[in-house]
mmCIF file of C-alpha atoms in Angstrom:
data_model
loop_
_atom_site.group_PDB
_atom_site.id
_atom_site.type_symbol
_atom_site.label_atom_id
_atom_site.label_comp_id
_atom_site.label_asym_id
_atom_site.label_seq_id
_atom_site.Cartn_x
_atom_site.Cartn_y
_atom_site.Cartn_z
ATOM 1 C CA MET J 230 100.642 111.934 126.806
ATOM 2 C CA THR J 231 96.435 111.679 125.700
ATOM 3 C CA ASP J 232 95.522 115.298 126.060
ATOM 4 C CA LEU J 233 98.567 116.342 124.134
ATOM 5 C CA ALA J 234 97.905 114.092 121.149
ATOM 6 C CA ILE J 235 94.300 115.361 121.020
ATOM 7 C CA LEU J 236 95.232 118.237 121.350
ATOM 8 C CA LEU J 237 98.232 118.511 118.519
ATOM 9 C CA VAL J 238 97.357 115.543 115.988
ATOM 10 C CA PHE J 239 94.018 116.955 113.941
ATOM 11 C CA PRO J 240 95.413 120.370 114.616
ATOM 12 C CA ALA J 241 98.351 119.740 112.522
ATOM 13 C CA MET J 242 96.940 117.616 109.865
ATOM 14 C CA MET J 243 94.569 120.079 110.193
ATOM 15 C CA ALA J 244 96.700 122.952 109.358
ATOM 16 C CA PHE J 245 99.734 120.590 106.978
ATOM 17 C CA ALA J 246 96.225 120.020 104.972
ATOM 18 C CA ALA J 247 95.649 123.761 104.218
ATOM 19 C CA ALA J 248 99.033 124.129 103.647
ATOM 20 C CA SER J 249 99.574 120.807 101.848
ATOM 21 C CA ASP J 250 96.365 121.802 99.067
ATOM 22 C CA LEU J 251 98.432 126.805 99.241
ATOM 23 C CA PHE J 252 101.272 125.717 97.872
ATOM 24 C CA THR J 253 101.387 121.797 95.915
ATOM 25 C CA MET J 254 97.151 120.988 95.087
ATOM 26 C CA THR J 255 97.682 117.702 97.146
ATOM 27 C CA ILE J 256 96.963 116.891 99.790
ATOM 28 C CA SER J 257 98.874 112.782 100.997
ATOM 29 C CA ASN J 258 97.660 110.083 101.886
ATOM 30 C CA ARG J 259 99.625 110.121 105.153
ATOM 31 C CA VAL J 260 97.391 113.014 105.996
ATOM 32 C CA SER J 261 94.645 110.573 106.153
ATOM 33 C CA LEU J 262 95.927 107.749 107.805
ATOM 34 C CA ILE J 263 97.136 109.296 110.542
ATOM 35 C CA LEU J 264 93.946 110.735 110.659
ATOM 36 C CA ILE J 265 92.991 108.041 111.459
ATOM 37 C CA GLY J 266 95.426 106.013 112.790
ATOM 38 C CA GLY J 267 95.062 108.941 115.339
ATOM 39 C CA PHE J 268 91.007 107.685 116.048
ATOM 40 C CA VAL J 269 91.599 105.123 116.572
ATOM 41 C CA VAL J 270 94.308 105.135 118.960
ATOM 42 C CA LEU J 271 92.942 107.791 120.867
ATOM 43 C CA ALA J 272 89.240 106.883 120.988
ATOM 44 C CA LEU J 273 90.047 102.740 122.768
ATOM 45 C CA VAL J 274 93.098 104.922 124.911
ATOM 46 C CA THR J 275 90.192 107.330 126.457
ATOM 47 C CA GLY J 276 88.297 104.134 126.385
ATOM 48 C CA MET J 277 85.480 105.458 123.671
ATOM 49 C CA SER J 278 82.307 102.576 123.472
ATOM 50 C CA TRP J 279 82.474 100.770 119.973
ATOM 51 C CA GLN J 280 79.006 102.147 119.992
ATOM 52 C CA ALA J 281 79.744 105.801 119.055
ATOM 53 C CA ILE J 282 84.023 104.257 117.309
ATOM 54 C CA GLY J 283 81.484 102.630 115.292
ATOM 55 C CA MET J 284 79.296 105.715 114.235
ATOM 56 C CA HIS J 285 81.823 107.587 113.840
ATOM 57 C CA ALA J 286 83.123 104.870 111.641
ATOM 58 C CA LEU J 287 79.826 105.492 109.955
ATOM 59 C CA ALA J 288 79.297 109.181 109.839
ATOM 60 C CA GLY J 289 83.051 108.650 107.787
ATOM 61 C CA ALA J 290 82.300 106.126 105.994
ATOM 62 C CA LEU J 291 79.239 108.545 104.279
ATOM 63 C CA VAL J 292 81.055 111.338 103.753
ATOM 64 C CA LEU J 293 84.269 109.193 101.940
ATOM 65 C CA ALA J 294 80.968 107.544 99.537
ATOM 66 C CA VAL J 295 78.983 110.793 99.753
ATOM 67 C CA THR J 296 82.348 112.816 98.585
ATOM 68 C CA PHE J 297 84.417 110.072 95.888
ATOM 69 C CA THR J 298 80.947 110.375 94.188
ATOM 70 C CA LEU J 299 82.322 114.266 93.844
ATOM 71 C CA PHE J 300 85.687 112.576 93.041
ATOM 72 C CA ALA J 301 84.323 111.020 90.744
ATOM 73 C CA PHE J 302 82.845 113.461 88.342
ATOM 74 C CA GLY J 303 85.775 115.518 88.739
ATOM 75 C CA TRP J 304 84.211 118.068 90.674
ATOM 76 C CA ILE J 305 86.895 117.294 93.481
ATOM 77 C CA GLY J 306 90.447 115.573 94.033
ATOM 78 C CA GLY J 307 90.709 112.498 95.595
ATOM 79 C CA GLY J 308 92.297 114.549 99.130
ATOM 80 C CA ASP J 309 89.589 116.410 99.567
ATOM 81 C CA ALA J 310 87.053 113.214 99.549
ATOM 82 C CA LYS J 311 89.471 112.185 102.167
ATOM 83 C CA LEU J 312 90.381 115.009 103.917
ATOM 84 C CA ALA J 313 87.105 115.137 104.606
ATOM 85 C CA ALA J 314 86.093 112.250 105.161
ATOM 86 C CA ALA J 315 88.788 111.235 107.814
ATOM 87 C CA THR J 316 87.948 114.867 109.255
ATOM 88 C CA CYS J 317 84.214 113.791 109.514
ATOM 89 C CA LEU J 318 85.261 110.746 111.842
ATOM 90 C CA TRP J 319 86.556 112.708 114.451
ATOM 91 C CA LEU J 320 83.944 115.358 114.833
ATOM 92 C CA GLY J 321 81.291 112.071 113.738
ATOM 93 C CA TRP J 322 77.523 112.705 113.627
ATOM 94 C CA PRO J 323 76.998 116.095 116.159
ATOM 95 C CA GLN J 324 79.209 118.023 113.347
ATOM 96 C CA LEU J 325 78.461 116.228 110.400
ATOM 97 C CA LEU J 326 75.680 118.908 109.286
ATOM 98 C CA ASP J 327 78.036 121.243 110.994
ATOM 99 C CA TYR J 328 80.827 120.479 109.115
ATOM 100 C CA ALA J 329 79.183 120.463 105.819
ATOM 101 C CA LEU J 330 77.287 123.585 105.493
ATOM 102 C CA LEU J 331 80.619 125.417 107.238
ATOM 103 C CA SER J 332 82.911 123.888 104.625
ATOM 104 C CA SER J 333 81.216 124.637 101.490
ATOM 105 C CA VAL J 334 80.506 128.463 102.676
ATOM 106 C CA LEU J 335 83.963 128.584 103.448
ATOM 107 C CA GLY J 336 85.194 126.497 100.216
ATOM 108 C CA GLY J 337 82.602 129.915 99.066
ATOM 109 C CA PHE J 338 85.210 132.155 99.673
ATOM 110 C CA VAL J 339 88.089 130.251 99.506
ATOM 111 C CA THR J 340 87.118 130.188 95.516
ATOM 112 C CA MET J 341 86.046 133.882 95.687
ATOM 113 C CA GLY J 342 89.153 134.530 95.740
ATOM 114 C CA VAL J 343 90.996 131.678 93.929
ATOM 115 C CA LEU J 344 88.810 133.201 91.085
ATOM 116 C CA SER J 345 89.930 136.976 92.282
ATOM 117 C CA LEU J 346 93.666 136.419 92.693
ATOM 118 C CA ARG J 347 92.747 134.584 88.653
ATOM 119 C CA GLY J 348 91.391 137.947 87.136
ATOM 120 C CA ALA J 349 92.837 140.384 88.620
ATOM 121 C CA PRO J 350 94.936 142.497 86.591
ATOM 122 C CA PHE J 351 98.290 142.876 88.562
ATOM 123 C CA HIS J 352 100.330 140.579 90.194
ATOM 124 C CA PRO J 353 102.697 140.841 92.789
ATOM 125 C CA PRO J 354 106.030 140.428 91.687
ATOM 126 C CA PHE J 355 107.580 138.979 94.184
ATOM 127 C CA LEU J 356 104.801 136.042 93.874
ATOM 128 C CA VAL J 357 104.368 135.373 90.943
ATOM 129 C CA GLY J 358 107.727 133.968 89.887
ATOM 130 C CA GLU J 359 106.633 130.299 92.409
ATOM 131 C CA GLY J 360 105.343 128.189 91.697
ATOM 132 C CA TRP J 361 102.431 127.560 94.044
ATOM 133 C CA TYR J 362 100.902 131.138 93.225
ATOM 134 C CA ALA J 363 101.516 130.111 89.675
ATOM 135 C CA ARG J 364 99.339 127.485 89.977
ATOM 136 C CA ILE J 365 96.759 128.949 91.741
ATOM 137 C CA THR J 366 96.145 131.583 89.338
ATOM 138 C CA ASP J 367 96.448 129.217 86.399
ATOM 139 C CA GLN J 368 92.993 129.522 84.473
ATOM 140 C CA ASP J 369 92.973 125.282 84.103
ATOM 141 C CA THR J 370 93.868 124.770 87.653
ATOM 142 C CA GLY J 371 91.302 123.919 90.104
ATOM 143 C CA ILE J 372 90.323 125.290 93.702
ATOM 144 C CA PRO J 373 92.891 124.214 96.686
ATOM 145 C CA TYR J 374 89.008 123.246 98.617
ATOM 146 C CA GLY J 375 90.757 121.718 101.135
ATOM 147 C CA ILE J 376 92.007 125.013 102.567
ATOM 148 C CA ALA J 377 88.165 125.033 103.159
ATOM 149 C CA LEU J 378 87.610 121.918 104.785
ATOM 150 C CA ALA J 379 91.227 122.170 107.298
ATOM 151 C CA ALA J 380 89.560 125.783 108.803
ATOM 152 C CA ALA J 381 85.796 124.463 109.484
ATOM 153 C CA GLY J 382 87.942 121.099 110.314
ATOM 154 C CA LEU J 383 89.798 123.552 112.589
ATOM 155 C CA VAL J 384 86.673 125.634 113.397
ATOM 156 C CA LEU J 385 84.441 123.026 115.210
ATOM 157 C CA TYR J 386 87.459 120.887 117.138
ATOM 158 C CA PRO J 387 86.914 123.407 119.747
ATOM 159 C CA SER J 388 83.373 121.905 120.380
ATOM 160 C CA SER J 389 84.312 118.359 119.207
ATOM 161 C CA ILE J 390 84.010 115.813 121.951
ATOM 162 C CA TRP J 391 87.855 115.238 121.735
ATOM 163 C CA MET J 392 88.183 119.497 123.001
ATOM 164 C CA THR J 393 85.783 119.255 125.567
ATOM 165 C CA SER J 394 87.269 115.928 127.532
ATOM 166 C CA VAL J 395 89.823 117.697 127.810
ATOM 167 C CA LEU J 396 88.566 121.350 129.138
ATOM 168 C CA HIS J 397 86.530 119.906 131.429
#
């Protein structure tokens, strides 16, 4: 049952966060709370040491401090800040820099894609009336950066301590 939770909780929340950000431009607090709760439960059930739990928590707290500073300046959304922190809680120090780099690169691709859509002379008629498409193509709306944050988490998760414990 523990392996099943390891295989499902993190990936499901990443997929949900990305879809939610795409379709609503919001990431619910529930996503971050489920990630935090899932981490705590699985860390205790798998026998993760208190030192390791503390180091993961420190990684998440550091990312939360940095991303909330970015949020305060209006550069990212609050949901993005909480998602990045909760993701780093799961990934920990070993993957922190990889996550930051990959999130930035993927975020650049998401941003270029959204800006290309916004500048497109033609939009598919079947999408024009959709609320989510109108939000994405609105010049005054932000970029759904949660897509990049979630994708980076999903790319790195297979090499995390969680998955290596399941696969070995």
